[in-house]
Short mmCIF file of C-alpha atoms in Angstrom, two decimals:
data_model
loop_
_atom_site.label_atom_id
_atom_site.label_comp_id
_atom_site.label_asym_id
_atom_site.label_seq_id
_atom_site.Cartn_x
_atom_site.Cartn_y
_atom_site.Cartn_z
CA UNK Y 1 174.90 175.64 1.41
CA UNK Y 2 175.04 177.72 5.03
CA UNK Y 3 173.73 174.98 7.71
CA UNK Y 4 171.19 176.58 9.72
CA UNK Y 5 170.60 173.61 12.58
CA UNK Y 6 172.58 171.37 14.33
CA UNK Y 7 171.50 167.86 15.60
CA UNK Y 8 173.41 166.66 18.87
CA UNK Y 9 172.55 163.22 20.06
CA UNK Y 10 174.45 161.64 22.52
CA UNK Y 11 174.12 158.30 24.39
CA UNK Y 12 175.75 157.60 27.82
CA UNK Y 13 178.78 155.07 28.67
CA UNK Y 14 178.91 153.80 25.23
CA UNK Y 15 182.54 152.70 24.07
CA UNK Y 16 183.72 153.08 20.86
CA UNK Y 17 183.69 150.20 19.59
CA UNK Y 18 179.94 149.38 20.95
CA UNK Y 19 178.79 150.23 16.69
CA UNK Y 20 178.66 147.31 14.37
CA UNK Y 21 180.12 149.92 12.05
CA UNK Y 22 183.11 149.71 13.91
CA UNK Y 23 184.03 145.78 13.24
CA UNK Y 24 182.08 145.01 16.35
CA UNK Y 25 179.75 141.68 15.26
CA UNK Y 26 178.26 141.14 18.62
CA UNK Y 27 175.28 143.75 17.90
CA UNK Y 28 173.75 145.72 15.51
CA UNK Y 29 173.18 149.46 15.44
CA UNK Y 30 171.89 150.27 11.63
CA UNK Y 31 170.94 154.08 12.80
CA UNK Y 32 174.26 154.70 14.22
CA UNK Y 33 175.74 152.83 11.15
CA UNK Y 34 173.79 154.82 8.92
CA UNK Y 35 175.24 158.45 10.66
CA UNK Y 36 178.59 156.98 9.65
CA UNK Y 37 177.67 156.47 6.23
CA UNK Y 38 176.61 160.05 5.54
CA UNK Y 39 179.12 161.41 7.81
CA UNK Y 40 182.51 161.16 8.86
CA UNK Y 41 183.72 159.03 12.32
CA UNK Y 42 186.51 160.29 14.39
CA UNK Y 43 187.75 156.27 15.06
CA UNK Y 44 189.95 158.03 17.67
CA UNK Y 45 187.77 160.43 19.75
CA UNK Y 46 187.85 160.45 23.48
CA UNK Y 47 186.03 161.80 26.53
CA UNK Y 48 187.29 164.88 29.01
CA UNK Y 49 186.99 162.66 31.67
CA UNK Y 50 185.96 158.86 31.78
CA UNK Y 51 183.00 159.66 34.28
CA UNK Y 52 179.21 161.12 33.64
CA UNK Y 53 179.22 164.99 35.30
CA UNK Y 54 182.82 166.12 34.66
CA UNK Y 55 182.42 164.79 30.76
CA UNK Y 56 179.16 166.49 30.19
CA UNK Y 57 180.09 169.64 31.94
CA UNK Y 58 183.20 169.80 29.46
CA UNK Y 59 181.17 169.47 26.78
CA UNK Y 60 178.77 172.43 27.63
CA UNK Y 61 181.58 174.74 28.87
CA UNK Y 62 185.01 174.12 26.76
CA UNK Y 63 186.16 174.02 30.24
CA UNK Y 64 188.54 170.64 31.22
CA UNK Y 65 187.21 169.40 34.88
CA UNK Y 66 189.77 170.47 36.93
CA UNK Y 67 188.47 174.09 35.33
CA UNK Y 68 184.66 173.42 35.21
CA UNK Y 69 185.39 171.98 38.96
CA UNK Y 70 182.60 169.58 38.41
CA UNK Y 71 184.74 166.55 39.26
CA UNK Y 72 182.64 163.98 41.01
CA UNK Y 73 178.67 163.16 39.90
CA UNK Y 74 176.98 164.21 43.39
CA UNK Y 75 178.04 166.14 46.18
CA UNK Y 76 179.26 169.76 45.97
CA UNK Y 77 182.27 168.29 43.67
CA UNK Y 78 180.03 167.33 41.18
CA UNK Y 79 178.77 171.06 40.67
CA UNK Y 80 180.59 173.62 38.30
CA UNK Y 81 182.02 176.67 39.34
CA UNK Y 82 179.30 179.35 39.46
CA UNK Y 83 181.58 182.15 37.55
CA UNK Y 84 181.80 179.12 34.54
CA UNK Y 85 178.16 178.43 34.13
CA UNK Y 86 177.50 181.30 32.23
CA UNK Y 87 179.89 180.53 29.77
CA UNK Y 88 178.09 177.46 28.61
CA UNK Y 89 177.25 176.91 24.63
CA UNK Y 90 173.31 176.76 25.26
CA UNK Y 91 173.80 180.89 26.49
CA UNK Y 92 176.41 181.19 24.04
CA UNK Y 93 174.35 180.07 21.02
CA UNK Y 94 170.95 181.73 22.45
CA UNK Y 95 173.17 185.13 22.44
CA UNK Y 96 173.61 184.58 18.75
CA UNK Y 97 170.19 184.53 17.88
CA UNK Y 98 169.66 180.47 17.74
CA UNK Y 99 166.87 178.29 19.28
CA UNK Y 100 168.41 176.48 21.65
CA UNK Y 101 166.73 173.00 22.67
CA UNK Y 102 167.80 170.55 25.63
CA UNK Y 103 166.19 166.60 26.29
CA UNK Y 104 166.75 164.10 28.42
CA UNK Y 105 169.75 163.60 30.67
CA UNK Y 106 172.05 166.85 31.62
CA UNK Y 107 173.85 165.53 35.09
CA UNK Y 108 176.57 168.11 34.29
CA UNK Y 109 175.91 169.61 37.63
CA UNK Y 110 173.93 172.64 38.46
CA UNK Y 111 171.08 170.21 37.57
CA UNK Y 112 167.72 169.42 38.58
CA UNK Y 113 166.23 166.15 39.68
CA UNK Y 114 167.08 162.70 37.99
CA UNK Y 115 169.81 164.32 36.02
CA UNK Y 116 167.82 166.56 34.51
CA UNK Y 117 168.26 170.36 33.33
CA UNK Y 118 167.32 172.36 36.51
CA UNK Y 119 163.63 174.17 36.10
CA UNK Y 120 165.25 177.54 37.25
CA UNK Y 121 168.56 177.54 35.13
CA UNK Y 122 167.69 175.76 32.10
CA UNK Y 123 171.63 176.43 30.62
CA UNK Y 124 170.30 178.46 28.18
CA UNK Y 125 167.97 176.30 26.88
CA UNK Y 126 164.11 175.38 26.40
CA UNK Y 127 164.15 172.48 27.95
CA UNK Y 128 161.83 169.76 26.16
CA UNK Y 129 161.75 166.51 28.32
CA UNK Y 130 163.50 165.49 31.26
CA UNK Y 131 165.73 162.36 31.47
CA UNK Y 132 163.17 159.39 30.06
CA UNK Y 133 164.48 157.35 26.73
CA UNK Y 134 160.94 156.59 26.49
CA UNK Y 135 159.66 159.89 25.85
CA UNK Y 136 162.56 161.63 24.26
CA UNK Y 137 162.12 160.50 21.19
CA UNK Y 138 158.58 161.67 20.86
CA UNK Y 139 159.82 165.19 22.20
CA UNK Y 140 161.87 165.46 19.42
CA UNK Y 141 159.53 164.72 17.02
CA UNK Y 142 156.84 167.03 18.54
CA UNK Y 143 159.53 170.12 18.21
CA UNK Y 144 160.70 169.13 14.87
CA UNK Y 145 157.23 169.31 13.52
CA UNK Y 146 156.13 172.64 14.93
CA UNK Y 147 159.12 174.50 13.10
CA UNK Y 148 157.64 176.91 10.57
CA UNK Y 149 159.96 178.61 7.71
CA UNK Y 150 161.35 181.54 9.00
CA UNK Y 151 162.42 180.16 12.47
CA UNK Y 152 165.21 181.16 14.10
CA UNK Y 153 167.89 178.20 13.25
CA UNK Y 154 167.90 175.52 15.74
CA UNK Y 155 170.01 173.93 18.35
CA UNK Y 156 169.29 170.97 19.45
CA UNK Y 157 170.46 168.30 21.92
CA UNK Y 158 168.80 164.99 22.16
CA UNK Y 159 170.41 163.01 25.60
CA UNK Y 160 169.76 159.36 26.13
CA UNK Y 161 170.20 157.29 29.27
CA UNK Y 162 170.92 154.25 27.65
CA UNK Y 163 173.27 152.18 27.74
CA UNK Y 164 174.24 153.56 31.20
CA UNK Y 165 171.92 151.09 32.21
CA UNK Y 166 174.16 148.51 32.73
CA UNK Y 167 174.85 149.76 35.96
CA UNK Y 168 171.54 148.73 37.15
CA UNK Y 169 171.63 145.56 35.51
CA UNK Y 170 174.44 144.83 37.31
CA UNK Y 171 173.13 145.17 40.21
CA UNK Y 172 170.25 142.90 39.15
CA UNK Y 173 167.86 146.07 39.72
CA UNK Y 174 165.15 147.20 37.16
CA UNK Y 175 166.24 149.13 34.38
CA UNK Y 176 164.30 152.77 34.41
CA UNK Y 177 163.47 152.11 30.30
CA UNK Y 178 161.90 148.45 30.46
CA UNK Y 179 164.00 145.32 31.42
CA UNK Y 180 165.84 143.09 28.77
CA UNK Y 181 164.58 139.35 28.52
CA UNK Y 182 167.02 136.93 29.92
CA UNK Y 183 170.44 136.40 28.83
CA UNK Y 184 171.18 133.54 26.78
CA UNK Y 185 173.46 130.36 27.55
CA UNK Y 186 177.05 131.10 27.84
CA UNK Y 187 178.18 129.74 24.67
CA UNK Y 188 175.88 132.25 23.22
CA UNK Y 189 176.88 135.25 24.63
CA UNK Y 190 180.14 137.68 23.46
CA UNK Y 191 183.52 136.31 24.16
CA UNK Y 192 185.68 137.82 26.74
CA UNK Y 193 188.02 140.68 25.31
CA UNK Y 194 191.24 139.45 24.36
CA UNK Y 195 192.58 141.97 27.50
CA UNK Y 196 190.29 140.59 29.84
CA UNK Y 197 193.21 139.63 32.29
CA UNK Y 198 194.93 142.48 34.22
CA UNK Y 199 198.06 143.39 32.84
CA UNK Y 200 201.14 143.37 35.19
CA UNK Y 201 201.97 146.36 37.34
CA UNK Y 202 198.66 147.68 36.86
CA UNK Y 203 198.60 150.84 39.07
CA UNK Y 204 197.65 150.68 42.52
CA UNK Y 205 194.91 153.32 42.03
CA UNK Y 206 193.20 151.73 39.31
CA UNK Y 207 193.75 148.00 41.12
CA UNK Y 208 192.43 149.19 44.35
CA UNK Y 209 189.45 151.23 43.09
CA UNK Y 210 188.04 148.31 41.55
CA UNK Y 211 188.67 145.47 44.18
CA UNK Y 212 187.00 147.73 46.54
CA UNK Y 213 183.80 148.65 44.12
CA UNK Y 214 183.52 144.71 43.22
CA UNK Y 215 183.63 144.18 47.02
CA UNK Y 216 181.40 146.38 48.18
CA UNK Y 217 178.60 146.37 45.12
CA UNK Y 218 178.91 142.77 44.55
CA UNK Y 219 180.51 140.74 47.43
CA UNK Y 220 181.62 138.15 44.99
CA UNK Y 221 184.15 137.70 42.23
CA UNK Y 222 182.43 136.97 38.72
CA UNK Y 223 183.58 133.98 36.80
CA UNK Y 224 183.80 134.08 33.22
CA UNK Y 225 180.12 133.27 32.53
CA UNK Y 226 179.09 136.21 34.18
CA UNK Y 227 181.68 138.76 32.46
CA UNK Y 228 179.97 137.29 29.11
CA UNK Y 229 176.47 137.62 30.08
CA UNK Y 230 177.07 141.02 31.34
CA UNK Y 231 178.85 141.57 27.80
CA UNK Y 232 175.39 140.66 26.10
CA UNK Y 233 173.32 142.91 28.16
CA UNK Y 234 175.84 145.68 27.32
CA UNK Y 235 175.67 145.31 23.90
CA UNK Y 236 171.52 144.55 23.87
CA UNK Y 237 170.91 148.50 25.74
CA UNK Y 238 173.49 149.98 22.65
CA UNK Y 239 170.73 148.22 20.17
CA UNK Y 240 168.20 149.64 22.56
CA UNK Y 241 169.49 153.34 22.10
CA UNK Y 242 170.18 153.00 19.00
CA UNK Y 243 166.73 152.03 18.00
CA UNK Y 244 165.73 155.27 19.42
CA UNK Y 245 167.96 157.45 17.97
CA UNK Y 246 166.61 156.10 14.57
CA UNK Y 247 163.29 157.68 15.73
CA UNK Y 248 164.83 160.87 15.98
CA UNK Y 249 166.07 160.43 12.38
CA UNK Y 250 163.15 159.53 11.00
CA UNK Y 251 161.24 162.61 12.55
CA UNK Y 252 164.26 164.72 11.00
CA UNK Y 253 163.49 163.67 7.85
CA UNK Y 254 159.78 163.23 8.41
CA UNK Y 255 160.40 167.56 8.38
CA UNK Y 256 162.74 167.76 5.48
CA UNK Y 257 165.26 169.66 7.86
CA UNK Y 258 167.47 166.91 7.29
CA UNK Y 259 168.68 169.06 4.64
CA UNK Y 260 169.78 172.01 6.45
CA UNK Y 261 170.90 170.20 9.75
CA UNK Y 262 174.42 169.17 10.64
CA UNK Y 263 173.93 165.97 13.29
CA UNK Y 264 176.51 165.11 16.23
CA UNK Y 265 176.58 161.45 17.59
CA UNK Y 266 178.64 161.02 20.78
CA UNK Y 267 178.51 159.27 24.01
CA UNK Y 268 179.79 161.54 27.15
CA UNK Y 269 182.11 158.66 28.01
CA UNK Y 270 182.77 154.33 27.77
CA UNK Y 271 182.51 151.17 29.43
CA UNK Y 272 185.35 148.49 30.23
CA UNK Y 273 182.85 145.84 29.60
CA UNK Y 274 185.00 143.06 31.18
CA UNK Y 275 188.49 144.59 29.70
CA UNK Y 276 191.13 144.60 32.12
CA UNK Y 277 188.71 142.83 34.17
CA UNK Y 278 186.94 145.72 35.14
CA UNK Y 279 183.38 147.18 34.33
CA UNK Y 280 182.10 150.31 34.22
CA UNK Y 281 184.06 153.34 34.24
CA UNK Y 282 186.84 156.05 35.45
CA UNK Y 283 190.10 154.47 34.36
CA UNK Y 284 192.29 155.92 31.79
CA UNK Y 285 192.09 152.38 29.56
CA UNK Y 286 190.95 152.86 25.93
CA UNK Y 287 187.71 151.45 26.46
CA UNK Y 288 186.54 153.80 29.16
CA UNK Y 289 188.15 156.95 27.21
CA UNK Y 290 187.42 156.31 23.91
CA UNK Y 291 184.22 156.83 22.52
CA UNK Y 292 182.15 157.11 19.29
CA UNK Y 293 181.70 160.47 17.47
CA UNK Y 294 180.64 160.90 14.40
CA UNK Y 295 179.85 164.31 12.26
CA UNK Y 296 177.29 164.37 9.49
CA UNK Y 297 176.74 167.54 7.71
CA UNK Y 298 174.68 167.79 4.49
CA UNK Y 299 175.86 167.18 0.88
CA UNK Y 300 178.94 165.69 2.82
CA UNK Y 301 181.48 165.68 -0.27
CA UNK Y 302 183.18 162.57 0.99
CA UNK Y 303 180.29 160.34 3.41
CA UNK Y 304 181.57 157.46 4.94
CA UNK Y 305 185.53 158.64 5.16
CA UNK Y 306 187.05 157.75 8.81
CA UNK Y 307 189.79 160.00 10.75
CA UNK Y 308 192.20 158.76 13.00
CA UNK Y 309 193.32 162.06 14.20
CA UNK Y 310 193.10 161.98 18.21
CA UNK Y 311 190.27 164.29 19.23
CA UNK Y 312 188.24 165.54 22.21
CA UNK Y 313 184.43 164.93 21.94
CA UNK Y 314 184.09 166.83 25.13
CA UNK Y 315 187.17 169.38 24.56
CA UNK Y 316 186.41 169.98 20.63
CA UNK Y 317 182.56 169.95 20.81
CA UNK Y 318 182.10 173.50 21.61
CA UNK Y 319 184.47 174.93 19.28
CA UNK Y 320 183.19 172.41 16.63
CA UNK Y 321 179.87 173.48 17.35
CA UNK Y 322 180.67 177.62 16.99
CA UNK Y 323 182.01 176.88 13.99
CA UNK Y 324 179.47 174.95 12.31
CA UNK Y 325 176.89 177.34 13.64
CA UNK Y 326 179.92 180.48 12.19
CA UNK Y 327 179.37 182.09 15.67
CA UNK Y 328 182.98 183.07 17.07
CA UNK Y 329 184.42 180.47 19.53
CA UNK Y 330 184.84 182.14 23.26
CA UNK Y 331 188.27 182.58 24.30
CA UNK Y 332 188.05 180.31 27.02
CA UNK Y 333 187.34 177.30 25.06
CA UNK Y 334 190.24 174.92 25.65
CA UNK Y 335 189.73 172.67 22.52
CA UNK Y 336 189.80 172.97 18.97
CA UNK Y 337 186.94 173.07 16.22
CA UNK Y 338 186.72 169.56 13.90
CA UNK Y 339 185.84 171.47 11.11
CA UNK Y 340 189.13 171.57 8.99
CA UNK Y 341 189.75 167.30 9.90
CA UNK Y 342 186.12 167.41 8.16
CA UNK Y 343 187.34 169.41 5.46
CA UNK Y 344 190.18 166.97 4.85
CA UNK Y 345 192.98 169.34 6.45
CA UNK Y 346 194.61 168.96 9.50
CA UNK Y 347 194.72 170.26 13.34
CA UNK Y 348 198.28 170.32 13.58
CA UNK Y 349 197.38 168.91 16.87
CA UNK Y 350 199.23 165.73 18.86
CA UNK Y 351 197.30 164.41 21.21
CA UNK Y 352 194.16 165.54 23.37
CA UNK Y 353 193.71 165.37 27.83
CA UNK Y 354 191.79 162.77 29.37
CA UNK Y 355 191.52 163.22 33.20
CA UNK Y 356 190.14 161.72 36.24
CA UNK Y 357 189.91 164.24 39.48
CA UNK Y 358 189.27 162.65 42.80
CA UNK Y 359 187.86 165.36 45.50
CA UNK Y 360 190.49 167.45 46.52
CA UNK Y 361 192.00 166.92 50.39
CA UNK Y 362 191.78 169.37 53.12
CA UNK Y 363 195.26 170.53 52.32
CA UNK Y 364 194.04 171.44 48.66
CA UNK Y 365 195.86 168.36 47.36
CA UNK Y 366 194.63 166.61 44.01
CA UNK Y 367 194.72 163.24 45.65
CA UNK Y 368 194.35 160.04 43.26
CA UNK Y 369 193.91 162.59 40.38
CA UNK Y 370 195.22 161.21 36.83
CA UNK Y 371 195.52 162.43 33.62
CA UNK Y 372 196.11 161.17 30.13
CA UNK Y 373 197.59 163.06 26.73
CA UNK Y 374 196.37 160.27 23.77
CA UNK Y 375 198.55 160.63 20.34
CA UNK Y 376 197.72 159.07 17.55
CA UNK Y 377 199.50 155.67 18.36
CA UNK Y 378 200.56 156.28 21.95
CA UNK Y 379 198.67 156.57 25.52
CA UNK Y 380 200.37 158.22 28.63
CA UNK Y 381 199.05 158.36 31.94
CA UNK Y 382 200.24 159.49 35.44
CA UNK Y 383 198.80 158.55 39.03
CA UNK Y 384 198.96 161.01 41.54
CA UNK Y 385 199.75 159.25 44.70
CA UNK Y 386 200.49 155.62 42.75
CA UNK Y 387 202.69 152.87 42.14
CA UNK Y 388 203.55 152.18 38.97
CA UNK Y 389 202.89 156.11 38.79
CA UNK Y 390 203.03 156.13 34.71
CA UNK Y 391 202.03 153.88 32.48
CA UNK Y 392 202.77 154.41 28.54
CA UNK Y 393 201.01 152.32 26.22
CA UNK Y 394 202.60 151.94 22.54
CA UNK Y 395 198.37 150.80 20.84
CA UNK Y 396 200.04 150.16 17.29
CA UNK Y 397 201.63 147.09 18.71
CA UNK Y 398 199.63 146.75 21.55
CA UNK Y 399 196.13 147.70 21.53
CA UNK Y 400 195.06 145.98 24.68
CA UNK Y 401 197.30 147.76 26.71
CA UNK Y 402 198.77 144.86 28.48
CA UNK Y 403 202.49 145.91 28.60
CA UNK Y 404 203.59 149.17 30.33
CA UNK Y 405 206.76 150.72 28.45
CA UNK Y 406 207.37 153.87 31.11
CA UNK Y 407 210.33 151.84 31.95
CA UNK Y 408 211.83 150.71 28.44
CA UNK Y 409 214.73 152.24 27.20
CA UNK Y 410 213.99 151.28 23.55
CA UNK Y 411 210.59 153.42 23.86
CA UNK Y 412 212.31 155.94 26.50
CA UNK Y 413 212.32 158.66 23.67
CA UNK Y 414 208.49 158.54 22.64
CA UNK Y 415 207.95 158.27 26.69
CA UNK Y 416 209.71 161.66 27.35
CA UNK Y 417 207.95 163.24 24.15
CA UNK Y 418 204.67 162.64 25.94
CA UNK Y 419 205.45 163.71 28.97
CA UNK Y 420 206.46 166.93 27.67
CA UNK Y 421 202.80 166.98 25.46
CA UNK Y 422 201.26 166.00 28.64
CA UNK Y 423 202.85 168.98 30.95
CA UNK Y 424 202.12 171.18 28.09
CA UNK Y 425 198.35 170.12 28.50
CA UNK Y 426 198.58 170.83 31.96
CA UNK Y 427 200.50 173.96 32.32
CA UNK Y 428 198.01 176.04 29.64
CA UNK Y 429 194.99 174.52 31.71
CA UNK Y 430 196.48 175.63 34.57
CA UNK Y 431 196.26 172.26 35.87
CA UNK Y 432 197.76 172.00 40.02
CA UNK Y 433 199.28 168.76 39.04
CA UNK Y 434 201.75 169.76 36.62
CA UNK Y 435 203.30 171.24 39.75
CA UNK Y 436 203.19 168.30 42.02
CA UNK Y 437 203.80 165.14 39.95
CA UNK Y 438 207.52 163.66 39.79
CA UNK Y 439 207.44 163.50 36.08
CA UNK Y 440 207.35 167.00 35.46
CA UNK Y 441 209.97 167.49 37.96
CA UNK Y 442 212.81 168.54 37.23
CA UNK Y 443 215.14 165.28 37.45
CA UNK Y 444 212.34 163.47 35.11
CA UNK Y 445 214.60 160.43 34.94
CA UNK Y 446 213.35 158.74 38.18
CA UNK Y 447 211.27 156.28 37.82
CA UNK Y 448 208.73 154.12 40.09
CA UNK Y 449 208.32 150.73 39.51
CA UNK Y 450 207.43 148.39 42.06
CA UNK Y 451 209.21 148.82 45.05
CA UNK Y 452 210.63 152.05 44.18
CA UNK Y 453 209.37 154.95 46.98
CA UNK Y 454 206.91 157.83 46.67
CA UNK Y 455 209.40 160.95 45.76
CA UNK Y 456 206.75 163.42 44.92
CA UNK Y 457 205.72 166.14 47.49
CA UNK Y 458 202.32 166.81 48.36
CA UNK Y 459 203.19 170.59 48.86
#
């Protein structure tokens, strides 16, 4: 059967593992569950980039951030290029004759207020309802219902808030989408991850980015009690969102165009949620990077089947969604469709780009920048302007990521292999630091540990 509509919800900051589907017994989220049951879960999808703007704009452009040039979430850096907005999927898709339907949160720059699609732009799309969980739902349901036979087919995007929220919560402000009760006694509330210490060497980027946010947001160090509490509030917005997603579901299929609809469940990017004793976002750790994505198309010949192949659910989505939709994928898209892992074949792919961008310098300089290539079983990052300066992470043995092996001999082959998949990344994205970085230099055998000097230039 040709699938005339696609379905894209996505939630905001929610980790991978944040699905009771996933093992995870500290909530419950039966709607998401239920997507995985008809669908098929990518157990091993990650953002473009651990942080709201430069992950969205990805996954509306093809484009990796240091392309899109939305890098930051405010600011002139958090804005895309103007010569690249044109090339997003909403104009794309409304080109090929399809309906194209935005609600709730955009803040992929070029935007309007609160996040929300700008009134003059609109990306291509109708735009339905502006960033409110409350109301999106509802939205949904109201557009579902007016659909007639004979419509042009439909592209949809459904963008929640939640659980983002548990930056406010932090902060002990209101939440924007009604408060949550109370948290429980300690004893009652989620462990602490099994990484919740830092692990040594931890770079000096990541180490100093944090002591300085916990410092100047908080002015205290939590103690244990509070890293759990703020653990159960986490989790309690996920069951929050994914109540409402349910209503989105049921208005589906309240319409019967749950027949001829392919859905897409993602989440823009994660949350540390105490891991590595961190919170929030915009490290290159699992649980900031790694997110849930899930495909459900209908008649799925094999619902419920899980892939572990490493994919992009802000790289891929565009490509995914051209195909799905059999309109021709742009040339500029940097990813690669899902469709064939869906169809049980393979990408012939080995790992997918992760990045953070800090605001360039003066001098033009991608300052603090880092970037990631995840395989299957490994995770490589480099630190521009760092100590350690790599850190390679073998998750088969170690899936906290507590021990770096950049500097083992024993895993010194894998270690170079990435590398190389890394600069590959780099060089066809025409990526600046592939230039600058000492491990694409051409003596790649020095390393820095601690105590070891800077050897990179900045030039």
């Amino acid at each position: 059967m040709s699938v005339q509509n696609v379905l894209v919800l996505l939630t905001d900051q929610q980790s991978h593992d944040a699905m009771s589907c996933a093992g995870n017994r500290y909530l419950r989220t039966p709607k998401m569950d239920r997507l995985a049951e008809r669908g098929v879960r990518f157990a091993n999808a990650h953002c473009a980039a651990p942080l709201c703007t430069p992950a969205r704009a990805t996954m509306w452009t093809g484009l990796a951030p240091h392309q899109h040039g939305a890098v930051s979430v405010k600011g002139e850096h958090g804005q895309m290029r103007e010569d690249v907005v044109g090339l997003g999927l909403g104009h794309h898709l409304t080109a090929a004759g399809y309906d194209c339907l935005y609600g709730g949160k955009w803040h992929a720059g070029q935007g309007g207020e609160r996040c929300g699609i700008d009134a003059e732009r609109r990306h291509g799309f109708a735009y339905i309802c502006g960033m409110n969980d409350h109301e999106l739902p509802g939205a949904c349901a109201e557009v579902l219902a007016r659909r007639k036979p004979g419509d042009k087919p439909m592209f949809l995007v459904a963008s929640f808030d939640d659980p983002h929220n548990i930056c406010e919560w932090s902060h002990g402000e209101a939440l924007p989408w009604g408060n949550l009760p109370d948290p429980p006694r300690e004893e009652e509330c989620p462990p602490l991850p099994a990484n919740f210490a830092r692990e040594p060497y931890q770079p000096i980027a990541v180490k100093r980015t944090y002591d300085q946010r916990m410092a100047a947001d908080f002015d205290v160090s939590w103690d244990p009690a509070d890293w759990r509490r703020y653990r159960w509030a986490y989790y309690r917005l996920v069951e929050r969102v994914d109540a409402r997603i349910g209503q989105v579901l049921d208005a589906l299929e309240a319409t019967g165009l749950d027949a001829t609809t392919t859905i897409v469940f993602a989440s823009d990017h994660g949350e540390q949620a105490g891991s590595h004793g961190l919170q929030q976002k915009n490290v290159l750790y699992e649980e900031s990077t790694r997110v849930p994505l899930v495909i459900a198309r209908p008649d799925e010949p094999e619902p419920g089947r899980v892939v572990d192949d490493p994919v992009s659910a802000g790289l891929d989505l565009y490509p995914t969604v051209c195909d799905l939709t059999s309109t021709t994928v742009p040339d500029h898209c940097v990813g690669r469709s899902l469709v064939p892992l869906l169809d049980g074949k393979s990408l012939d792919r080995d790992g997918v780009l992760v990045e953070v961008c800090s605001m360039p310098s003066a001098a033009g300089v991608i300052s603090g920048g880092s970037r990631l290539v995840r395989s299957r079983d490994h995770s490589y990052a480099v630190f521009h302007h760092s100590r350690p300066a790599e850190q390679f992470f073998d998750l088969s043995r170690d899936p906290g990521q507590m021990v770096n092996l950049a500097s083992s001999a024993t895993d010194r082959p894998e270690l170079l292999r990435h590398r190389a998949m890394l600069r590959g990344w780099l060089e066809r994205t025409n990526d600046r630091l592939a230039g600058v970085h000492y491990a694409f230099a051409d003596v790649p055998d020095r390393h820095l540990l601690p105590g070891d000097e800077w050897i990179a230039s900045d030039t």
